[in-house]
Coordinates of C-alpha atoms and ligand atoms in Angstrom, one line a residue:
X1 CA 130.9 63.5 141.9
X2 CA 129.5 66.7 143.4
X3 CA 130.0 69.8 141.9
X4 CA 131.9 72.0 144.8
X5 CA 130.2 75.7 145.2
X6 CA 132.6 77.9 148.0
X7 CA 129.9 81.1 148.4
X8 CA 131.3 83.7 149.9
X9 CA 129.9 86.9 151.4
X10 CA 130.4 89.7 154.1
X11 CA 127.3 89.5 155.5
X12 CA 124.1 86.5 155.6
X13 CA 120.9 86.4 157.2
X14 CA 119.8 85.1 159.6
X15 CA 123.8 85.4 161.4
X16 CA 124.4 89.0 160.3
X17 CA 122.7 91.3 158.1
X18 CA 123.4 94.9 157.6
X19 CA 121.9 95.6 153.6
X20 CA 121.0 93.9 150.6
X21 CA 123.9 91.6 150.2
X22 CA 122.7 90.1 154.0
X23 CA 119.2 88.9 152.0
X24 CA 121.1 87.5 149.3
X25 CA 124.0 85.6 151.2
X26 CA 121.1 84.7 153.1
X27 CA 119.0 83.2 150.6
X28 CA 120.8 82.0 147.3
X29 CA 122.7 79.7 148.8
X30 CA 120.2 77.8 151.2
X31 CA 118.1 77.6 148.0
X32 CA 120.8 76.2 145.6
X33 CA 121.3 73.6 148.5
X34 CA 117.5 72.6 148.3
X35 CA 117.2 72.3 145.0
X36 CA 120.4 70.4 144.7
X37 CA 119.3 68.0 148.4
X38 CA 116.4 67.2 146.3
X39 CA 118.0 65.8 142.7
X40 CA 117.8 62.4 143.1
X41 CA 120.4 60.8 140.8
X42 CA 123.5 62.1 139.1
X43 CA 125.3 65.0 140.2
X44 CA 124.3 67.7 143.2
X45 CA 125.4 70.7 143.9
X46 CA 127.4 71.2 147.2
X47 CA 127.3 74.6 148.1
X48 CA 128.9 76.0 151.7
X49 CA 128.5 79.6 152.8
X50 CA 131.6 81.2 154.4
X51 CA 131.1 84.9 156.2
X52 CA 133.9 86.3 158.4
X53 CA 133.1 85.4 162.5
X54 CA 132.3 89.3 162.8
X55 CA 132.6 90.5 166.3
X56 CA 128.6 91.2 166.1
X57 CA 127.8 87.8 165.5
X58 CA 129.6 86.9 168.5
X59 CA 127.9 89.2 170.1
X60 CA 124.6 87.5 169.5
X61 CA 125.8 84.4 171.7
X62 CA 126.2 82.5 168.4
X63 CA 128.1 79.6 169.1
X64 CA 129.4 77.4 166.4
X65 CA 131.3 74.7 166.6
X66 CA 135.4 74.6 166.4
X67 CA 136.9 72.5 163.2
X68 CA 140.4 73.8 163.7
X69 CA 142.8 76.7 162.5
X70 CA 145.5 77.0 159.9
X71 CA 147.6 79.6 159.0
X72 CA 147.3 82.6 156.4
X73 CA 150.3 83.8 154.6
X74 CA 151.3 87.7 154.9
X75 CA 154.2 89.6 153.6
X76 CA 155.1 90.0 157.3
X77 CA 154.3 86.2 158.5
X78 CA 151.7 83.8 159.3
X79 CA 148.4 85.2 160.6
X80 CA 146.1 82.2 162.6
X81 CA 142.8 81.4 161.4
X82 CA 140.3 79.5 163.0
X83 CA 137.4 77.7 161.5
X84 CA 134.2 77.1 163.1
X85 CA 131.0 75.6 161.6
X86 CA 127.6 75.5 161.9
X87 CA 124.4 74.8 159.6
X88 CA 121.3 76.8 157.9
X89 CA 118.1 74.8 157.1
X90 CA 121.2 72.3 156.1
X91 CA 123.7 74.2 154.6
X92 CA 126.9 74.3 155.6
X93 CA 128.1 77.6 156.9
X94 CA 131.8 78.3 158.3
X95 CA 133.0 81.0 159.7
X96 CA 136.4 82.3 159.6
X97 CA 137.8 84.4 162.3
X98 CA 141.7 86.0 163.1
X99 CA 143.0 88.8 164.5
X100 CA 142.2 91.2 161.6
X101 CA 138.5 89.8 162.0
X102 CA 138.5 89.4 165.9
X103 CA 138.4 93.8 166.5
X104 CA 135.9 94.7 168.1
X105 CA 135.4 96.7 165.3
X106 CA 131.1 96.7 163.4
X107 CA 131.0 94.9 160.3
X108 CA 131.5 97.9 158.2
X109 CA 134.2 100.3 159.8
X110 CA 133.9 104.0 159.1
X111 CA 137.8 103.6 157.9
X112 CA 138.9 102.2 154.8
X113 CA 142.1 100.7 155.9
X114 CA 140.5 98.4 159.1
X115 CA 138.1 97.2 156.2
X116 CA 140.8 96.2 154.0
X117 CA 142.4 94.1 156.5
X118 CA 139.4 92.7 157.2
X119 CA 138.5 91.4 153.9
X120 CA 141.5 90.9 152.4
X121 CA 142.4 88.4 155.2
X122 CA 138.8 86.7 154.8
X123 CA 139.2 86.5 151.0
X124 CA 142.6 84.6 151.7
X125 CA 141.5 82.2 154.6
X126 CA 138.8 81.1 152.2
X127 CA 141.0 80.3 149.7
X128 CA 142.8 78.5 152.6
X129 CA 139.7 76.6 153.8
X130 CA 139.6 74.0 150.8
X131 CA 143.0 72.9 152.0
X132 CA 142.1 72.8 155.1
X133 CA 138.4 71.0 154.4
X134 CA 140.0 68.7 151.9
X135 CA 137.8 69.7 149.3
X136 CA 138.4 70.3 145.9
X137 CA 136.8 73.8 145.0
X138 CA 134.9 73.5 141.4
X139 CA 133.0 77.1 141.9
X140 CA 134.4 80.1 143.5
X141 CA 131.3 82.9 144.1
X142 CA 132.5 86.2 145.8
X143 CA 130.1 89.0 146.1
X144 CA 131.4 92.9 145.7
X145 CA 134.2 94.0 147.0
X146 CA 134.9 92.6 150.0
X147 CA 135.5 89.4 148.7
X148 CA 136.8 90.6 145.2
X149 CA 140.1 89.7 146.5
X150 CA 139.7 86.0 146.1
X151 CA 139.2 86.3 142.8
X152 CA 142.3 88.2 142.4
X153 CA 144.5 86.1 144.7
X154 CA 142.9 82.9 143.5
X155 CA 144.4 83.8 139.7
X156 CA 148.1 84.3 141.4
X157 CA 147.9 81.5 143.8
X158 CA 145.8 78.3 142.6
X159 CA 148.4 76.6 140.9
X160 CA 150.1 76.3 143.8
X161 CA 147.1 74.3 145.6
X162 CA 145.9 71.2 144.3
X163 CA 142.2 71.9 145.6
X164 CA 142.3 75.4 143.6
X165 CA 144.1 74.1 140.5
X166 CA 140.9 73.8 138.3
X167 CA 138.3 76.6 140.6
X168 CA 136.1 78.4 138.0
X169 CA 135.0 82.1 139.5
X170 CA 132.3 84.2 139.6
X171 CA 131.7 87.4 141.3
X172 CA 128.0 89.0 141.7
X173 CA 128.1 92.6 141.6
X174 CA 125.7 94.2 143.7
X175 CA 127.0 97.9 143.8
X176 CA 129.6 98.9 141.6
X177 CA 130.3 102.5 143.1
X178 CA 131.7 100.5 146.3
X179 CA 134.9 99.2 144.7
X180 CA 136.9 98.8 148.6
X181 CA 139.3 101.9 147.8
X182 CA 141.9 102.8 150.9
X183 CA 142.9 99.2 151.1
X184 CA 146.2 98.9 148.7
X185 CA 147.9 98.7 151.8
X186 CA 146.2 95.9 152.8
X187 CA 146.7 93.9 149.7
X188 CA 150.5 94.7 149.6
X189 CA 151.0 93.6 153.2
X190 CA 149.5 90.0 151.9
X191 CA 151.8 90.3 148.8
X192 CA 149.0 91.6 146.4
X193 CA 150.9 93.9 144.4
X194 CA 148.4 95.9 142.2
X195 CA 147.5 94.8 138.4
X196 CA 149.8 94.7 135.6
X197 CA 147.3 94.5 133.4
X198 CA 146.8 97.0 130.8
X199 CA 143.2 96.8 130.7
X200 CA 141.7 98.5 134.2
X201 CA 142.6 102.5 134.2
X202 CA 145.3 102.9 136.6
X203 CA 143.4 104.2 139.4
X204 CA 141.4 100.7 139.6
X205 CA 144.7 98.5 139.4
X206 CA 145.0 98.5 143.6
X207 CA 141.1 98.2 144.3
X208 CA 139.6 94.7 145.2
X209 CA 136.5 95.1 143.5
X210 CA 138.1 96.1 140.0
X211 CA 140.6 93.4 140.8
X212 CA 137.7 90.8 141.0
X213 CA 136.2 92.3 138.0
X214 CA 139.2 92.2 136.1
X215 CA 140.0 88.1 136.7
X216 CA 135.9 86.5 137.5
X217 CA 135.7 83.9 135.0
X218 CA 132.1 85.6 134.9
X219 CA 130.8 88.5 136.1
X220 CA 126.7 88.4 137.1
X221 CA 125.1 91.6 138.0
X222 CA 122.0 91.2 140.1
X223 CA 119.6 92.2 137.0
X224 CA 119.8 91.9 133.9
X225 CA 119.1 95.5 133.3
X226 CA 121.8 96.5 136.0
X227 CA 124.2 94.4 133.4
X228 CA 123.5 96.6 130.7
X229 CA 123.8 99.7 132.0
X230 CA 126.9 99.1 133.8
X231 CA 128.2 99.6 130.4
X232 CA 127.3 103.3 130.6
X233 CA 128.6 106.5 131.5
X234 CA 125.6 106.9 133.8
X235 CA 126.2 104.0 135.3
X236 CA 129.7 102.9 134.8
X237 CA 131.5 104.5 137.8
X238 CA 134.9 105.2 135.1
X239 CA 135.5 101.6 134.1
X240 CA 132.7 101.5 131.0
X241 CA 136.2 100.9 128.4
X242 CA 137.2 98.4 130.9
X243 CA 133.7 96.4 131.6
X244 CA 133.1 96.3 127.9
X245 CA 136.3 94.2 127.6
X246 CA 134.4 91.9 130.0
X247 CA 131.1 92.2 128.2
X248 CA 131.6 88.3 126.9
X249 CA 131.4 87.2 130.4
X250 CA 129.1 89.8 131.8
X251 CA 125.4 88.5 132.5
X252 CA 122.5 89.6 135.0
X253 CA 120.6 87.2 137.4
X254 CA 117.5 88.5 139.2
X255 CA 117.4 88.5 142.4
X256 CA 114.5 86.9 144.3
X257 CA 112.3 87.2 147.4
X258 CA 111.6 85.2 150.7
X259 CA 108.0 85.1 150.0
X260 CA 107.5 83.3 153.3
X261 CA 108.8 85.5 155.3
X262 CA 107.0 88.3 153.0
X263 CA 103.6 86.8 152.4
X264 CA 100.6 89.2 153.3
X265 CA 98.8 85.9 153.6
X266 CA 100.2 85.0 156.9
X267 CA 102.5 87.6 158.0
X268 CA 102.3 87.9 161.6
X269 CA 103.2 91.8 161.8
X270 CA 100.3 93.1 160.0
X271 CA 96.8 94.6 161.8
X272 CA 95.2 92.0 158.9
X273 CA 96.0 89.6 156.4
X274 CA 94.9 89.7 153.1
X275 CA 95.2 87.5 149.5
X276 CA 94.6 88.7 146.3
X277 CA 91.0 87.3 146.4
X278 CA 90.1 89.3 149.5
X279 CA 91.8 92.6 148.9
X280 CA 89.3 94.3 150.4
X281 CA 90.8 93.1 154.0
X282 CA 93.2 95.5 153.1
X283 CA 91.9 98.2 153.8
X284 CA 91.6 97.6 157.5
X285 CA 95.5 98.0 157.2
X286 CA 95.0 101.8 155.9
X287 CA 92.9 102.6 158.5
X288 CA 95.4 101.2 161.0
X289 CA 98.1 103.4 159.7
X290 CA 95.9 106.3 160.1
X291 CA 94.5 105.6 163.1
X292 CA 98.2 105.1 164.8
X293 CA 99.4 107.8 162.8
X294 CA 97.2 110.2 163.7
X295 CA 96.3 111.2 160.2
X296 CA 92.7 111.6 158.6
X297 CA 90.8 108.6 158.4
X298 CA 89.3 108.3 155.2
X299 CA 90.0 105.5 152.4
X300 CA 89.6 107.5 149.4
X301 CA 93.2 109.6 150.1
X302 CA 96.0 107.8 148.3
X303 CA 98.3 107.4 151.4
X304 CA 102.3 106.9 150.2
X305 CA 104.8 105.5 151.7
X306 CA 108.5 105.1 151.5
X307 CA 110.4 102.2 153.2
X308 CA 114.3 102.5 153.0
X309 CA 118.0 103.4 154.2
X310 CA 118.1 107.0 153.7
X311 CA 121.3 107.1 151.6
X312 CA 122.1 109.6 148.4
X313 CA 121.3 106.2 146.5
X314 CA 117.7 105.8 147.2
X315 CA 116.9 109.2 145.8
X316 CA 114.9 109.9 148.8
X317 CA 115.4 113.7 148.1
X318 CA 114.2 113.5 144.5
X319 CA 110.8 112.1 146.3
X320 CA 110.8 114.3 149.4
X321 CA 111.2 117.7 146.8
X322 CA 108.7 116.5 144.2
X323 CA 106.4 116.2 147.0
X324 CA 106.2 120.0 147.0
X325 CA 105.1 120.0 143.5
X326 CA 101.7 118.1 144.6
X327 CA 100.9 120.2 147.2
X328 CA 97.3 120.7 145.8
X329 CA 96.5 117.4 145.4
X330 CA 95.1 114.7 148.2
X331 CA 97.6 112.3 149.3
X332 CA 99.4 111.5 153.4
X333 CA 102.5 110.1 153.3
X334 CA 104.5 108.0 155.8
X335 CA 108.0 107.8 155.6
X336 CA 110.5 105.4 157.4
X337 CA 114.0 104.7 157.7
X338 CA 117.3 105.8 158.6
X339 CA 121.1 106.8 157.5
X340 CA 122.4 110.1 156.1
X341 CA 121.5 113.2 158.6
X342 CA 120.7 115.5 155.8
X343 CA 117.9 113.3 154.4
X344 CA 116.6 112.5 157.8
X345 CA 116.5 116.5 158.2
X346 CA 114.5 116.6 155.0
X347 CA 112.3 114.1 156.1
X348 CA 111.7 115.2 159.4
X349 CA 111.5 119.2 157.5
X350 CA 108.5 117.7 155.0
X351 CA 106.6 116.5 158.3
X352 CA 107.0 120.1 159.6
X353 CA 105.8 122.1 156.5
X354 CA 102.6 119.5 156.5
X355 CA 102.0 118.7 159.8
X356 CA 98.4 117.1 158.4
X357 CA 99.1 114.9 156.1
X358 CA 103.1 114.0 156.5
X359 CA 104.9 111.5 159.1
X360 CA 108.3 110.7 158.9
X361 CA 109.9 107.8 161.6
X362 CA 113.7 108.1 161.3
X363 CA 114.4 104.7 162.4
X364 CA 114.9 101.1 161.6
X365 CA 111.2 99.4 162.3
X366 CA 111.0 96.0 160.6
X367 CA 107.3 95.6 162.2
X368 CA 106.2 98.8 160.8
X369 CA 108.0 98.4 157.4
X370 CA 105.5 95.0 157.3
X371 CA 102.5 97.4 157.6
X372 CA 103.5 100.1 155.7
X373 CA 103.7 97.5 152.5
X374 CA 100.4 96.1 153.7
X375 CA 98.5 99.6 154.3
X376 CA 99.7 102.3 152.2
X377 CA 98.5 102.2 148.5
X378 CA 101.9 104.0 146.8
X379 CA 105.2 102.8 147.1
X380 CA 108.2 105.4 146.2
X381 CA 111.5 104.3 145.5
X382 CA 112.9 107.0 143.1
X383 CA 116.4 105.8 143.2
X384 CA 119.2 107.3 141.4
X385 CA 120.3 103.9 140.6
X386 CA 119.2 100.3 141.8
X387 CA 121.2 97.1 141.0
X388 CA 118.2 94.9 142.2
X389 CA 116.2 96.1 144.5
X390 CA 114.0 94.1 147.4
X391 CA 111.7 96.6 148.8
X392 CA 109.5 96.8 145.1
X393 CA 109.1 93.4 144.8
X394 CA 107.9 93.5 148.4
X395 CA 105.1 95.9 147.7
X396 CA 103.8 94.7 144.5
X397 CA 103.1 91.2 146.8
X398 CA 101.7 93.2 149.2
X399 CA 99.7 95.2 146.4
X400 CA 101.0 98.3 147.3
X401 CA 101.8 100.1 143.7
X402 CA 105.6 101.2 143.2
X403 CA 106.5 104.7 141.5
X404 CA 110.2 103.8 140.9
X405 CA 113.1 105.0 138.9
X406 CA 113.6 103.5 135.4
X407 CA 116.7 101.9 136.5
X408 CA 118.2 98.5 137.5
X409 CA 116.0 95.9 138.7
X410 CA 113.4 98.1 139.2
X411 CA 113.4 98.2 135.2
X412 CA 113.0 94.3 135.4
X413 CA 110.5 94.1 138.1
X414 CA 108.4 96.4 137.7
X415 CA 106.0 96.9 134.4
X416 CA 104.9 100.3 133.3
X417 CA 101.5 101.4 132.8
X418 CA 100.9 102.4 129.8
X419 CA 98.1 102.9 127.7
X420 CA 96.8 99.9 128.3
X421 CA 96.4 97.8 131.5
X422 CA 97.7 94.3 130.2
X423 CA 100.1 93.0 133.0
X424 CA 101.2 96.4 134.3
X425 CA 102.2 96.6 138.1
X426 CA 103.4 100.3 138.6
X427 CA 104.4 103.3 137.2
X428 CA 108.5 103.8 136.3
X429 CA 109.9 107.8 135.5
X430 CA 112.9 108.0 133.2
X431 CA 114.9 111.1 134.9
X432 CA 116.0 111.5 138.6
X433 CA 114.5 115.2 139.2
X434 CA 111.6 116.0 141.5
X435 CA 109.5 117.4 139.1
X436 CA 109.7 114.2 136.8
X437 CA 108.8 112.0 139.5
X438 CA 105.8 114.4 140.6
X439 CA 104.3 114.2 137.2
X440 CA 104.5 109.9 137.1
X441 CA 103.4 109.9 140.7
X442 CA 100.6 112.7 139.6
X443 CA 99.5 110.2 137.3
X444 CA 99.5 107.2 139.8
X445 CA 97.2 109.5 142.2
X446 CA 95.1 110.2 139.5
X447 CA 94.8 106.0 138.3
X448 CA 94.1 105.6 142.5
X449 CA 90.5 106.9 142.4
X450 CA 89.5 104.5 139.6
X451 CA 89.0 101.8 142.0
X452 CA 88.9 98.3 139.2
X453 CA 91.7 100.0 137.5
X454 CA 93.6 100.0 140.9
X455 CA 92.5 96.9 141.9
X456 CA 93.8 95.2 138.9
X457 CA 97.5 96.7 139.1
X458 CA 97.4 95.3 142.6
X459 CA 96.3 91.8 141.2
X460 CA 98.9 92.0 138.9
X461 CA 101.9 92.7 141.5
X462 CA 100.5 90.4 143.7
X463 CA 100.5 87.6 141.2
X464 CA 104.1 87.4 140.3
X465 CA 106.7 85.1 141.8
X466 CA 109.2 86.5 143.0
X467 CA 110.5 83.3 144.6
X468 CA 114.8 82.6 144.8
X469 CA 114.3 79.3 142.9
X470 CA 114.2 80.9 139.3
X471 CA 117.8 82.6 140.7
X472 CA 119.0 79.8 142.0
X473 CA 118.3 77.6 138.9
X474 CA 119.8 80.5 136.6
X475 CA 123.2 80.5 138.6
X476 CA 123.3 76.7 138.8
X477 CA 122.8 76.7 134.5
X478 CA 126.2 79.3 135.5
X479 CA 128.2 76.9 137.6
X480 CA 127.4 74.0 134.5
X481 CA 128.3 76.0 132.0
X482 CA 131.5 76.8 133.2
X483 CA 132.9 73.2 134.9
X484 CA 131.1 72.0 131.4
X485 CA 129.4 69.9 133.9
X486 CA 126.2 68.4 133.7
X487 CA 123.8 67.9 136.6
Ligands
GLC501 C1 122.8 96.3 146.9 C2 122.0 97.0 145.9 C3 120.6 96.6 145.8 C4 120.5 95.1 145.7 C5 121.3 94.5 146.8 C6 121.3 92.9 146.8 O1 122.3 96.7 148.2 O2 122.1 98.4 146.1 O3 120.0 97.2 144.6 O4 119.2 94.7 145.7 O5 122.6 94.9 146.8 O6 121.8 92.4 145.6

């Protein structure tokens, strides 16, 4: 018997990908599935990704291949679904598509309500599929709020639907603060009335994502330390009371890395690659920054960078502002990325006031965001908070020390200097205000010009493996533990 795994996500490399969850949709499942393609007796693992047929995918000239449609139930009537299929390094992918999905509308709208529909129509035509597939569903896995709704409908409607009757859920949380608010219409025009339930504050009873929260048969956060402090103020976005009702079934899985795709060894978008046994190749990637960069060319000035979406989350501001404080001290910077207007401003105003030594690209360069890792020496990610996190784990491989927020998974990832060298790989700062960052990163520049002191943070970072199959055996130890099934 096979125990049946029904992912399902918003977004998955390599058919769409807009954030984090795109990396992770992308790469859990397709691991699960080779770990599990390569067990040789007893049970396996069948896990299928499902992702709505956004119009963008289309778009791409994606064509996958027709299984058939069946219809979704709605307060107001039966709304057509069709199912297509396709494949990932073998794993089977469907996609689901219908008139809320068919708009020609981006994967994210800009209004609350076209969301809802969206997703709330995808979280029920995947409950659909099983029936549809003939397949009993053992494993349920929605991620955020988009899909929360599964989770929700899946406790109202199962026993109805033989293939449901004994599904187990889980739902990953990747970003609490996005809990799909606006779409209560949505839900009551597919006969989701909110919670009863006494436990979620009454604000949360008509929100997917609390919804999900509310019923998962277990919660994972995507780090263990993002678990924790979910439980506090800080963190807990008003439903602390309410998650540590849930702490029993509340974990935290790491995420991982594609360290093929991110390997300095052979990555094909870098002026030169490098191992940890010839780090000094690396250098020739500092130079190149400089060179195309037009800043000064000379090794011994710590050159920063930051790498990211420029949203109030990433804390770009805290950076950008603490910058000021080091004004005396020798450091370029090159910043890159793209999102909120103020914090481009900001970005664009620090290139301004230092005209030498600062250059800020607001834009979404994936080529450049390779040789930023691979050339700049400091890595900045002072977010305000950080459920996982992709982009440190990318520079420590690419031995490019992180300064980053104690919080989240940077907290797991990263390993503080300290007195002592031992296995540190960066430097963490407790308090999201400029001038605490500018003191850690003070230190950092100061750690830079003791070249085998650098050198052996880098080794350190560069020597951890960040690789998806620790994830993917951790959530498979989940999916036996609750079918009590043994593989
Ligand atoms: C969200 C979180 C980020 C996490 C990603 C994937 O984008 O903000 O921290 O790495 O999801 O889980």
């Amino acid at each position: 018997m096979t125990l049946n795994v029904l992912f399902l996500a918003a977004e998955a490399e390599p058919f769409i990908k807009i954030g984090g969850l795109g990396d992770v949709a992308g790469a859990l499942p397709e691991t699960i599935h080779k770990i599990s393609s390569k067990i040789q007796t007893g049970e396996i693992v069948d896990i299928r990704l499902v992702l709505p047929f956004h119009f963008a995918i289309k778009q791409k000239g994606f064509k996958p291949e027709l299984l058939g449609k069946f219809g979704v139930k709605s307060c107001q009537g039966v709304i057509e679904c069709k199912v297509y299929c396709s494949e990932n390094s073998g794993l089977p992918v469907y996609f689901l598509d219908g008139d809320p999905i068919d708009e020609k509308s981006p994967v994210y709208s800009r209004e609350p309500i076209l969301d809802g529909y969206k997703f709330v129509f995808f979280s029920l035509a995947a409950l659909g599929l099983a029936d549809f597939l003939n397949w009993r569903v053992d494993i349920l896995q929605a991620n955020d709020w988009h899909t929360a709704t599964a989770i929700y409908a899946l406790k109202k409607l199962s026993k109805n639907v033989s293939f449901l009757e004994k599904t187990k859920s889980i739902l990953t949380l990747h970003n609490l603060p996005y809990m799909g608010f606006g779409v209560q219409q949505a839900l009551s025009d597919y006969c989701l009335p909110p919670a009863k339930t006494e436990s979620l504050p009454e604000w949360a009873r008509h929100s997917p994502l609390p919804l999900g929260l509310r019923y998962a048969d277990q919660i994972i956060a995507v780090s263990p330390h993002y678990a924790k402090e979910i439980l506090t103020p800080e963190f807990g976005c008003g439903l602390v009371d309410f998650l540590k009702t849930r702490r029993k079934v509340l974990d935290g899985i790491l995420n991982g890395l594609d360290t093929e795709k991110w390997d300095p060894e052979t990555d094909p978008l870098i002026a030169q690659q490098f191992s940890k046994n010839t780090l000094s190749q690396r250098l020739v990637n500092k130079r190149f920054l400089q060179h195309q960069f037009k800043l000064e060319k000379r090794d011994d000035i710590p050159l920063l960078t930051i790498v990211s979406r420029m949203d109030p989350q990433k804390g770009i501001d805290i950076a950008l502002r603490g910058l000021n404080y080091l004004k005396d001290l020798s450091w370029q910077a090159i910043i890159l990325g793209t999102g909120t207007p103020s914090i481009e401003d900001m970005a664009k105003a620090l290139e301004n006031q230092y005209p030498d030594r600062v250059r800020s690209v607001i834009s979404f360069d994936n080529s450049l965001a390779h040789q930023l890792y691979a050339g700049a020496d400091i890595f900045l990610m002072p977010s305000r908070y950080e459920p996982c996190g992709l982009s440190q784990m990318i520079s420590m491989r690419y031995g490019c020390i992180p300064v980053a927020r104690a919080t989240g998974g940077l907290v797991d990832t990263i390993k503080h200097v300290s007195h002592k060298i031992n296995g540190s790989t960066g430097y963490l700062f407790e308090k999201p205000y400029p001038s605490v960052f500018a003191s850690t990163l003070q230190r950092a520049l100061s750690h830079f010009h003791k070249p085998d002191f650098w050198q052996q943070l880098q080794i350190n970072g560069m020597k951890i493996d960040f690789s998806w199959e620790k994830s993917a055996q951790d959530y498979i130890e989940v999916y036996k533990a609750l079918t009590g099934r043994k593989i």
